[in-house]
Short mmCIF file of C-alpha atoms and ligand atoms in Angstrom, two decimals:
data_model
loop_
_atom_site.label_atom_id
_atom_site.label_comp_id
_atom_site.label_asym_id
_atom_site.label_seq_id
_atom_site.Cartn_x
_atom_site.Cartn_y
_atom_site.Cartn_z
CA UNK A 4 -3.91 -39.32 -14.94
CA UNK A 5 -6.29 -39.16 -17.92
CA UNK A 6 -9.75 -38.20 -16.64
CA UNK A 7 -11.08 -34.80 -15.69
CA UNK A 8 -10.61 -33.81 -12.06
CA UNK A 9 -13.47 -31.93 -10.39
CA UNK A 10 -12.62 -28.46 -9.16
CA UNK A 11 -13.56 -29.44 -5.63
CA UNK A 12 -11.11 -32.36 -5.65
CA UNK A 13 -8.46 -30.21 -7.30
CA UNK A 14 -8.81 -27.51 -4.65
CA UNK A 15 -8.43 -30.07 -1.89
CA UNK A 16 -5.34 -31.59 -3.54
CA UNK A 17 -3.74 -28.18 -3.97
CA UNK A 18 -4.53 -26.94 -0.47
CA UNK A 19 -3.28 -30.18 1.10
CA UNK A 20 0.01 -29.70 -0.72
CA UNK A 21 0.81 -26.38 0.99
CA UNK A 22 1.24 -24.94 4.45
CA UNK A 23 1.70 -21.40 5.79
CA UNK A 24 5.07 -19.79 5.15
CA UNK A 25 7.53 -18.61 7.77
CA UNK A 26 7.33 -15.46 9.82
CA UNK A 27 8.82 -12.01 9.57
CA UNK A 28 8.88 -9.02 11.88
CA UNK A 29 7.61 -5.75 10.43
CA UNK A 30 7.06 -2.18 11.57
CA UNK A 31 3.64 -0.69 12.12
CA UNK A 32 3.70 1.35 8.93
CA UNK A 33 3.98 -1.83 6.87
CA UNK A 34 1.20 -3.87 8.44
CA UNK A 35 -1.70 -2.98 6.16
CA UNK A 36 -2.94 -6.09 4.34
CA UNK A 37 -0.47 -8.38 6.10
CA UNK A 38 -1.57 -11.44 8.06
CA UNK A 39 -0.68 -11.74 11.74
CA UNK A 40 1.26 -14.83 12.72
CA UNK A 41 0.81 -14.16 16.43
CA UNK A 42 -2.14 -13.62 18.74
CA UNK A 43 -2.11 -10.06 20.02
CA UNK A 44 -2.68 -10.14 23.77
CA UNK A 45 -3.33 -6.87 25.59
CA UNK A 46 -0.53 -6.11 28.04
CA UNK A 47 -2.60 -3.33 29.63
CA UNK A 48 -6.13 -2.01 29.90
CA UNK A 49 -7.47 0.54 27.46
CA UNK A 50 -8.31 3.11 28.57
CA UNK A 51 -5.65 2.66 31.23
CA UNK A 52 -7.71 4.57 33.84
CA UNK A 53 -11.24 5.91 34.24
CA UNK A 54 -11.32 9.10 32.22
CA UNK A 55 -13.68 11.88 31.37
CA UNK A 56 -15.79 11.68 28.21
CA UNK A 57 -16.56 15.42 28.41
CA UNK A 58 -15.09 18.77 29.31
CA UNK A 59 -16.68 19.51 32.69
CA UNK A 60 -16.41 18.95 36.44
CA UNK A 61 -15.56 15.79 38.34
CA UNK A 62 -17.81 15.53 41.39
CA UNK A 63 -19.12 13.15 44.04
CA UNK A 64 -22.57 11.98 43.03
CA UNK A 65 -23.41 11.95 46.73
CA UNK A 66 -23.10 15.75 46.81
CA UNK A 67 -25.57 16.53 44.09
CA UNK A 68 -28.25 13.90 44.38
CA UNK A 69 -29.86 15.12 47.68
CA UNK A 70 -30.32 18.71 46.62
CA UNK A 71 -31.55 17.82 43.20
CA UNK A 72 -34.04 15.48 44.72
CA UNK A 73 -35.74 18.53 46.22
CA UNK A 74 -35.29 20.67 43.08
CA UNK A 75 -32.40 22.90 44.27
CA UNK A 76 -29.20 23.88 42.48
CA UNK A 77 -25.92 22.85 44.17
CA UNK A 78 -22.78 24.96 44.39
CA UNK A 79 -19.44 23.14 44.74
CA UNK A 80 -15.94 24.51 45.34
CA UNK A 81 -13.53 24.00 42.44
CA UNK A 82 -10.22 22.88 43.96
CA UNK A 83 -8.09 22.07 40.89
CA UNK A 84 -7.88 22.17 37.08
CA UNK A 85 -6.88 18.94 35.26
CA UNK A 86 -6.07 19.32 31.57
CA UNK A 87 -5.77 16.25 29.31
CA UNK A 88 -2.41 14.57 29.84
CA UNK A 89 -2.25 15.43 33.54
CA UNK A 90 -3.33 13.62 36.70
CA UNK A 91 -5.16 15.45 39.50
CA UNK A 92 -3.02 15.91 42.57
CA UNK A 93 -6.00 16.36 44.92
CA UNK A 94 -8.89 14.17 45.97
CA UNK A 95 -12.44 15.40 45.52
CA UNK A 96 -13.95 15.75 49.00
CA UNK A 97 -17.50 16.60 50.12
CA UNK A 98 -18.76 19.82 48.50
CA UNK A 99 -15.81 19.92 46.08
CA UNK A 100 -15.26 19.57 42.32
CA UNK A 101 -12.27 19.40 39.98
CA UNK A 102 -12.38 20.96 36.53
CA UNK A 103 -11.52 18.27 33.99
CA UNK A 104 -10.93 18.02 30.24
CA UNK A 105 -12.03 15.24 27.90
CA UNK A 106 -9.70 12.26 28.18
CA UNK A 107 -8.16 13.32 31.50
CA UNK A 108 -8.06 10.73 34.30
CA UNK A 109 -10.99 11.01 36.74
CA UNK A 110 -9.58 12.30 40.06
CA UNK A 111 -9.75 10.25 43.24
CA UNK A 112 -12.96 10.77 45.20
CA UNK A 113 -15.05 11.66 42.12
CA UNK A 114 -17.49 9.22 40.57
CA UNK A 115 -19.40 11.43 38.12
CA UNK A 116 -18.56 14.09 35.53
CA UNK A 117 -20.91 16.98 34.83
CA UNK A 118 -20.84 18.56 31.39
CA UNK A 119 -19.57 22.12 31.39
CA UNK A 120 -22.65 23.29 29.48
CA UNK A 121 -24.96 22.02 32.22
CA UNK A 122 -23.31 24.28 34.85
CA UNK A 123 -22.61 27.89 35.72
CA UNK A 124 -19.05 28.36 36.86
CA UNK A 125 -16.41 30.77 38.07
CA UNK A 126 -12.71 29.90 38.53
CA UNK A 127 -13.45 28.79 42.10
CA UNK A 128 -16.97 27.43 42.02
CA UNK A 129 -19.46 25.55 39.98
CA UNK A 130 -23.23 25.67 40.18
CA UNK A 131 -25.02 22.53 39.11
CA UNK A 132 -28.63 22.60 37.90
CA UNK A 133 -29.14 19.30 36.20
CA UNK A 134 -29.10 15.93 37.92
CA UNK A 135 -26.89 13.25 36.38
CA UNK A 136 -26.84 9.57 37.25
CA UNK A 137 -23.79 8.24 39.09
CA UNK A 138 -20.95 7.41 36.69
CA UNK A 139 -22.16 9.78 33.96
CA UNK A 140 -19.62 10.91 31.36
CA UNK A 141 -16.93 8.57 32.64
CA UNK A 142 -15.24 6.09 30.33
CA UNK A 143 -14.27 3.27 32.65
CA UNK A 144 -10.80 1.75 32.72
CA UNK A 145 -10.61 -1.27 30.38
CA UNK A 146 -13.96 -0.57 28.64
CA UNK A 147 -12.22 -1.03 25.25
CA UNK A 148 -9.53 -3.58 26.05
CA UNK A 149 -8.90 -5.67 29.15
CA UNK A 150 -5.37 -6.71 30.05
CA UNK A 151 -4.77 -10.37 29.19
CA UNK A 152 -7.48 -10.56 26.49
CA UNK A 153 -6.68 -11.74 22.97
CA UNK A 154 -7.59 -8.65 20.97
CA UNK A 155 -6.53 -9.68 17.45
CA UNK A 156 -6.21 -13.35 16.56
CA UNK A 157 -3.40 -14.94 14.59
CA UNK A 158 -4.45 -15.24 10.93
CA UNK A 159 -6.18 -11.84 10.88
CA UNK A 160 -5.49 -9.64 7.88
CA UNK A 161 -4.64 -6.20 9.15
CA UNK A 162 -6.90 -3.27 8.27
CA UNK A 163 -6.69 0.31 9.54
CA UNK A 164 -8.67 -0.60 12.68
CA UNK A 165 -6.18 -3.31 13.63
CA UNK A 166 -3.25 -0.98 12.90
CA UNK A 167 -4.68 1.60 15.32
CA UNK A 168 -5.29 -1.10 17.92
CA UNK A 169 -1.70 -2.34 17.63
CA UNK A 170 -0.56 1.19 18.40
CA UNK A 171 -2.90 1.38 21.42
CA UNK A 172 -1.30 -1.85 22.62
CA UNK A 173 2.16 -0.29 22.15
CA UNK A 174 3.17 -2.84 19.50
CA UNK A 175 5.50 -0.98 17.17
CA UNK A 176 6.55 -4.27 15.55
CA UNK A 177 4.51 -7.42 14.90
CA UNK A 178 5.12 -10.86 13.46
CA UNK A 179 3.34 -11.64 10.21
CA UNK A 180 3.48 -14.45 7.67
CA UNK A 181 5.92 -13.98 4.83
CA UNK A 182 4.27 -13.25 1.50
CA UNK A 183 4.23 -16.20 -0.88
CA UNK A 184 6.69 -15.70 -3.76
CA UNK A 185 5.26 -16.60 -7.12
CA UNK A 186 7.34 -17.05 -10.28
CA UNK A 187 5.37 -16.34 -13.44
CA UNK A 188 6.25 -17.82 -16.79
CA UNK A 189 4.48 -17.39 -20.12
CA UNK A 190 5.07 -19.87 -22.89
CA UNK A 191 4.60 -19.70 -26.63
CA UNK A 192 6.55 -18.91 -29.80
CA UNK A 193 3.79 -16.48 -30.76
CA UNK A 194 4.33 -14.26 -27.72
CA UNK A 195 6.27 -11.03 -27.51
CA UNK A 196 6.98 -8.93 -24.46
CA UNK A 197 5.79 -5.37 -24.11
CA UNK A 198 9.23 -3.84 -24.32
CA UNK A 199 10.27 -5.88 -27.38
CA UNK A 200 10.11 -4.83 -31.03
CA UNK A 201 7.77 -7.34 -32.56
CA UNK A 202 6.19 -8.19 -35.87
CA UNK A 203 2.50 -8.29 -36.66
CA UNK A 204 2.10 -12.03 -36.27
CA UNK A 205 3.10 -11.86 -32.61
CA UNK A 206 0.74 -11.61 -29.66
CA UNK A 207 1.60 -9.44 -26.67
CA UNK A 208 2.23 -11.47 -23.55
CA UNK A 209 -0.62 -10.23 -21.39
CA UNK A 210 -0.91 -13.22 -19.07
CA UNK A 211 2.25 -12.40 -17.15
CA UNK A 212 0.89 -8.98 -16.23
CA UNK A 213 -2.60 -10.13 -15.37
CA UNK A 214 -1.26 -12.96 -13.26
CA UNK A 215 1.30 -10.71 -11.57
CA UNK A 216 -1.51 -8.37 -10.54
CA UNK A 217 -3.55 -11.32 -9.30
CA UNK A 218 -0.55 -12.48 -7.25
CA UNK A 219 -0.24 -9.04 -5.69
CA UNK A 220 -3.95 -8.88 -5.00
CA UNK A 221 -3.65 -12.20 -3.16
CA UNK A 222 -0.83 -10.76 -1.00
CA UNK A 223 2.06 -12.39 -2.85
CA UNK A 224 5.27 -11.21 -4.47
CA UNK A 225 5.45 -11.84 -8.23
CA UNK A 226 8.65 -12.64 -10.14
CA UNK A 227 8.42 -12.35 -13.89
CA UNK A 228 10.38 -15.02 -15.72
CA UNK A 229 9.35 -13.68 -19.11
CA UNK A 230 8.50 -15.88 -22.06
CA UNK A 231 9.72 -19.40 -22.74
CA UNK A 232 9.78 -20.52 -26.37
CA UNK A 233 7.89 -23.66 -27.29
CA UNK A 234 10.82 -26.02 -26.98
CA UNK A 235 11.62 -28.33 -24.09
CA UNK A 236 15.11 -26.98 -23.39
CA UNK A 237 13.99 -23.34 -23.13
CA UNK A 238 11.03 -24.33 -21.02
CA UNK A 239 13.11 -26.46 -18.69
CA UNK A 240 15.64 -23.74 -18.08
CA UNK A 241 12.99 -21.17 -17.16
CA UNK A 242 11.06 -23.60 -15.00
CA UNK A 243 14.20 -24.47 -13.05
CA UNK A 244 14.73 -20.79 -12.44
CA UNK A 245 11.15 -20.50 -11.23
CA UNK A 246 11.66 -23.22 -8.65
CA UNK A 247 13.46 -20.68 -6.47
CA UNK A 248 10.04 -19.24 -5.67
CA UNK A 249 7.36 -20.92 -3.54
CA UNK A 250 4.96 -21.34 -6.44
CA UNK A 251 5.56 -21.52 -10.17
CA UNK A 252 2.69 -20.36 -12.35
CA UNK A 253 3.15 -21.08 -16.00
CA UNK A 254 0.60 -20.33 -18.69
CA UNK A 255 0.16 -21.86 -22.11
CA UNK A 256 1.49 -25.07 -23.56
CA UNK A 257 -0.54 -27.37 -21.32
CA UNK A 258 -2.84 -28.81 -23.99
CA UNK A 259 -1.99 -31.80 -26.12
CA UNK A 260 -0.85 -29.92 -29.24
CA UNK A 261 2.46 -30.43 -31.04
CA UNK A 262 3.86 -27.34 -29.34
CA UNK A 263 2.69 -28.10 -25.82
CA UNK A 264 5.72 -29.26 -23.88
CA UNK A 265 4.76 -28.44 -20.32
CA UNK A 266 3.74 -31.96 -19.44
CA UNK A 267 6.94 -33.50 -20.80
CA UNK A 268 9.16 -30.95 -19.04
CA UNK A 269 7.35 -31.27 -15.72
CA UNK A 270 7.89 -35.03 -15.94
CA UNK A 271 11.50 -34.61 -16.99
CA UNK A 272 12.07 -32.54 -13.84
CA UNK A 273 10.70 -35.37 -11.73
CA UNK A 274 7.37 -33.71 -10.95
CA UNK A 275 4.93 -35.50 -8.74
CA UNK A 276 1.86 -34.77 -10.88
CA UNK A 277 -1.59 -34.55 -9.31
CA UNK A 278 -3.86 -33.62 -12.21
CA UNK A 279 -3.78 -32.51 -15.84
CA UNK A 280 -7.34 -31.65 -16.72
CA UNK A 281 -10.10 -29.97 -14.80
CA UNK A 282 -13.84 -30.37 -15.29
CA UNK A 283 -14.40 -26.62 -15.58
CA UNK A 284 -14.93 -24.07 -18.28
CA UNK A 285 -12.99 -22.02 -19.00
CA UNK A 286 -9.82 -23.85 -18.05
CA UNK A 287 -9.94 -27.50 -18.90
CA UNK A 288 -6.24 -28.09 -19.52
CA UNK A 289 -4.63 -27.41 -16.18
CA UNK A 290 -1.62 -29.12 -14.74
CA UNK A 291 -0.66 -29.21 -11.11
CA UNK A 292 2.22 -30.99 -9.48
CA UNK A 293 5.08 -30.64 -7.08
CA UNK A 294 8.56 -30.22 -8.47
CA UNK A 295 11.40 -30.36 -5.95
CA UNK A 296 8.90 -29.57 -3.21
CA UNK A 297 7.55 -26.46 -4.96
CA UNK A 298 4.01 -26.09 -6.26
CA UNK A 299 3.89 -25.89 -10.04
CA UNK A 300 0.80 -24.86 -11.97
CA UNK A 301 0.43 -25.05 -15.72
CA UNK A 302 -2.52 -22.79 -16.47
CA UNK A 303 -4.21 -22.65 -19.85
CA UNK A 304 -2.86 -20.01 -22.22
CA UNK A 305 -6.05 -18.18 -23.07
CA UNK A 306 -6.07 -14.99 -21.01
CA UNK A 307 -9.50 -15.48 -19.44
CA UNK A 308 -8.85 -19.15 -18.71
CA UNK A 309 -5.59 -18.38 -16.98
CA UNK A 310 -7.24 -15.75 -14.78
CA UNK A 311 -10.28 -17.82 -13.89
CA UNK A 312 -8.18 -20.86 -13.03
CA UNK A 313 -5.77 -18.71 -11.04
CA UNK A 314 -8.80 -17.51 -9.05
CA UNK A 315 -10.04 -21.01 -8.33
CA UNK A 316 -6.75 -22.74 -7.53
CA UNK A 317 -3.71 -20.53 -7.17
CA UNK A 318 -5.33 -17.76 -5.14
CA UNK A 319 -6.69 -20.10 -2.44
CA UNK A 320 -3.34 -21.82 -1.98
CA UNK A 321 -1.58 -18.46 -1.85
CA UNK A 322 -3.98 -17.37 0.89
CA UNK A 323 -3.23 -20.56 2.80
CA UNK A 324 0.52 -20.03 2.43
CA UNK A 325 0.06 -16.41 3.46
CA UNK A 326 -1.49 -17.53 6.77
CA UNK A 327 -5.12 -16.55 6.11
CA UNK A 328 -7.82 -18.49 7.93
CA UNK A 329 -10.18 -18.74 4.95
CA UNK A 330 -9.28 -19.02 1.31
CA UNK A 331 -12.40 -18.13 -0.67
CA UNK A 332 -13.93 -14.97 -2.07
CA UNK A 333 -17.16 -13.72 -0.56
CA UNK A 334 -20.06 -15.67 -2.07
CA UNK A 335 -23.68 -14.52 -2.43
CA UNK A 336 -26.80 -15.86 -4.06
CA UNK A 337 -28.17 -13.64 -6.81
CA UNK A 338 -31.04 -13.53 -9.27
CA UNK A 339 -29.83 -14.43 -12.75
CA UNK A 340 -31.20 -12.00 -15.31
CA UNK A 341 -30.66 -13.80 -18.59
CA UNK A 342 -31.22 -17.06 -20.38
CA UNK A 343 -28.25 -19.38 -20.53
CA UNK A 344 -27.65 -22.93 -21.69
CA UNK A 345 -24.48 -24.96 -21.44
CA UNK A 346 -22.73 -26.76 -24.22
CA UNK A 347 -20.78 -29.10 -21.95
CA UNK A 348 -21.49 -30.65 -18.58
CA UNK A 349 -18.47 -29.04 -16.94
CA UNK A 350 -18.79 -26.55 -14.08
CA UNK A 351 -18.86 -23.07 -15.62
CA UNK A 352 -17.57 -19.75 -14.42
CA UNK A 353 -19.24 -16.93 -16.30
CA UNK A 354 -17.93 -13.44 -15.93
CA UNK A 355 -20.70 -11.41 -14.39
CA UNK A 356 -21.86 -8.01 -13.32
CA UNK A 357 -23.41 -8.11 -9.88
CA UNK A 358 -25.67 -5.28 -8.82
CA UNK A 359 -27.88 -4.70 -5.85
CA UNK A 360 -31.26 -3.31 -6.66
CA UNK A 361 -33.59 -2.47 -3.80
CA UNK A 362 -31.69 -4.84 -1.56
CA UNK A 363 -31.73 -7.78 -3.99
CA UNK A 364 -28.56 -9.08 -5.65
CA UNK A 365 -28.98 -9.40 -9.40
CA UNK A 366 -26.44 -10.67 -11.87
CA UNK A 367 -26.02 -10.64 -15.62
CA UNK A 368 -23.14 -11.81 -17.75
CA UNK A 369 -20.62 -9.41 -19.23
CA UNK A 370 -21.69 -10.58 -22.70
CA UNK A 371 -19.50 -12.71 -24.97
CA UNK A 372 -17.84 -15.40 -22.84
CA UNK A 373 -15.05 -16.67 -25.12
CA UNK A 374 -11.83 -17.47 -23.31
CA UNK A 375 -9.92 -14.91 -25.36
CA UNK A 376 -12.34 -12.09 -24.49
CA UNK A 377 -10.36 -10.33 -21.78
CA UNK A 378 -12.81 -7.42 -21.75
CA UNK A 379 -15.10 -9.85 -19.93
CA UNK A 380 -12.67 -9.71 -16.97
CA UNK A 381 -12.46 -5.93 -17.27
CA UNK A 382 -16.24 -5.55 -17.04
CA UNK A 383 -16.80 -8.27 -14.44
CA UNK A 384 -17.06 -7.75 -10.72
CA UNK A 385 -17.93 -11.39 -10.08
CA UNK A 386 -17.82 -14.93 -11.38
CA UNK A 387 -21.11 -16.78 -11.74
CA UNK A 388 -20.54 -20.35 -10.59
CA UNK A 389 -22.78 -22.74 -12.53
CA UNK A 390 -22.65 -26.33 -11.25
CA UNK A 391 -21.86 -29.21 -13.54
CA UNK A 392 -25.39 -30.63 -13.45
CA UNK A 393 -27.22 -27.40 -14.33
CA UNK A 394 -27.99 -27.31 -18.06
CA UNK A 395 -30.11 -24.20 -18.41
CA UNK A 396 -30.81 -21.00 -16.57
CA UNK A 397 -33.75 -18.66 -16.95
CA UNK A 398 -34.23 -15.08 -15.79
CA UNK A 399 -35.07 -15.10 -12.06
CA UNK A 400 -33.20 -18.33 -11.29
CA UNK A 401 -30.94 -18.21 -8.26
CA UNK A 402 -27.22 -18.57 -8.91
CA UNK A 403 -24.10 -18.57 -6.75
CA UNK A 404 -21.75 -15.69 -7.33
CA UNK A 405 -18.15 -15.22 -6.24
CA UNK A 406 -17.49 -11.54 -5.64
CA UNK A 407 -14.22 -10.35 -7.16
CA UNK A 408 -14.52 -6.68 -6.34
CA UNK A 409 -16.93 -4.34 -4.66
CA UNK A 410 -16.92 -1.99 -7.62
CA UNK A 411 -20.08 -1.45 -9.70
CA UNK A 412 -22.35 -2.80 -7.00
CA UNK A 413 -25.03 -0.47 -6.02
CA UNK A 414 -27.50 0.59 -8.64
CA UNK A 415 -30.24 1.60 -6.24
CA UNK A 416 -31.79 4.99 -7.05
CA UNK A 417 -29.84 6.89 -4.42
CA UNK A 418 -26.63 6.28 -6.36
CA UNK A 419 -28.07 7.59 -9.58
CA UNK A 420 -27.96 11.14 -8.35
CA UNK A 421 -25.64 13.31 -10.32
CA UNK A 422 -22.17 14.09 -9.11
CA UNK A 423 -20.69 17.08 -10.90
CA UNK A 424 -23.17 16.53 -13.70
CA UNK A 425 -22.25 12.84 -14.12
CA UNK A 426 -24.12 9.90 -12.74
CA UNK A 427 -22.30 8.75 -9.62
CA UNK A 428 -22.08 5.14 -10.73
CA UNK A 429 -21.38 5.76 -14.37
CA UNK A 430 -18.05 5.25 -16.05
CA UNK A 431 -16.77 6.15 -19.48
CA UNK A 432 -18.21 2.99 -21.00
CA UNK A 433 -21.73 3.06 -19.56
P1 AMP B 4 -1.87 -22.47 -25.55
O1 AMP B 4 -2.55 -22.99 -24.30
O2 AMP B 4 -0.41 -22.35 -25.41
O3 AMP B 4 -2.29 -23.25 -26.74
O4 AMP B 4 -2.45 -21.02 -25.77
C1 AMP B 4 -3.80 -20.80 -26.00
C2 AMP B 4 -4.05 -19.40 -26.48
O5 AMP B 4 -3.69 -18.48 -25.49
C3 AMP B 4 -3.27 -19.03 -27.72
O6 AMP B 4 -4.12 -18.30 -28.57
C4 AMP B 4 -2.18 -18.16 -27.20
O7 AMP B 4 -1.71 -17.25 -28.12
C5 AMP B 4 -2.82 -17.48 -26.02
N1 AMP B 4 -1.81 -17.18 -25.04
C6 AMP B 4 -0.94 -18.06 -24.49
N2 AMP B 4 -0.12 -17.45 -23.63
C7 AMP B 4 -0.46 -16.14 -23.62
C8 AMP B 4 0.03 -15.00 -22.94
N3 AMP B 4 1.06 -15.10 -22.10
N4 AMP B 4 -0.55 -13.82 -23.16
C9 AMP B 4 -1.58 -13.72 -24.03
N5 AMP B 4 -2.09 -14.76 -24.69
C10 AMP B 4 -1.55 -15.97 -24.53
MG1 MG B 5 1.16 -22.20 -26.67
#
């Protein structure tokens, strides 16, 4: 396939090629960030019974409303004490009250709880001055969760709130989707690994580490295959190893240079190739195919290009395989704050700094946008998505922004207050 594939088409091709992985059963301490593969249906009400929202006295509303209507205090006989964790053994009858603690089940006969501070009391009696509507200070059975309801849907990524809810529902184990396993391979004779002794003409393999972190951020498990030299045999061997994973992500060697063997090796391994070049910048050379049923990506070697293309193609498919219901980053519209003009008609992804000033999203670039400038990814909290047909942007134009992280957001005056003598939103490089 010779022409450039649009990113939109490429994303569809890639997503259509994958489906969610299998299931695994995990304990409640491991659920954070995982994606449920089952609907969680409440097997009981929460709270399981009407209970008191206050420390006070459980009474019959009937007993207090008449007297209060004519402005008199009411004295009731206290017949029992119910601490939290206990049930009352008696029923509240006319003229009676039961002392009750927050969270304790409301005793039979009572329909209202009076706050302790609104009464005068002795061990045996309570004097009530303040009228309360019927049902006051009672948390009704099932007000949080009703038995039989679907409380957390399949495909939900678990946060602390869901973890607490699972405990309420007595689920000490749940079924989640398995994490996608991603084999990561860097290619190039010029590369050296971090733990290697290397000469000055070598370049440290940074892609493997950046991509591994991106895999983890997307909920996957990375496997580092190291560096393959620029020769077909070495490349083939490593790629075959990588096919044990669900996804193979290779970087470098996808262009048409004399040392770019990815295409030939993919074909040699019988790959069903879907595209070779994308109409985006950075990241034009980008191969995607299926080899022995596994997804294989050949990302461009330049560090920024590999990260941006990972974001646009590998991350979404990982989210799909991981059982998520949506595969994109949060997107907002923001006011562009610079002048920009394109040199090609490809869709561009500029590394940007998104801020919110007085409630308005504003975005500027991180500066130099070369595909070897990895500091642009370090400074960025977003990617500015500039459509193919847009040639120029001026300050104030509206642009679409993909949010990569919530860091660096809020520059409204309240955040400029000092914190231990430093501006709250300032870092070492401000
Ligand atoms: P290539 O696509 O193989 O021509 O590589 C393009 C550029 O990216 C070259 O300057 C490479 O040195 C650089 N590059 C390729 N792979 C890596 C890597 N794993 N880590 C850092 N830089 C890389
Ligand atoms: Mg290379």
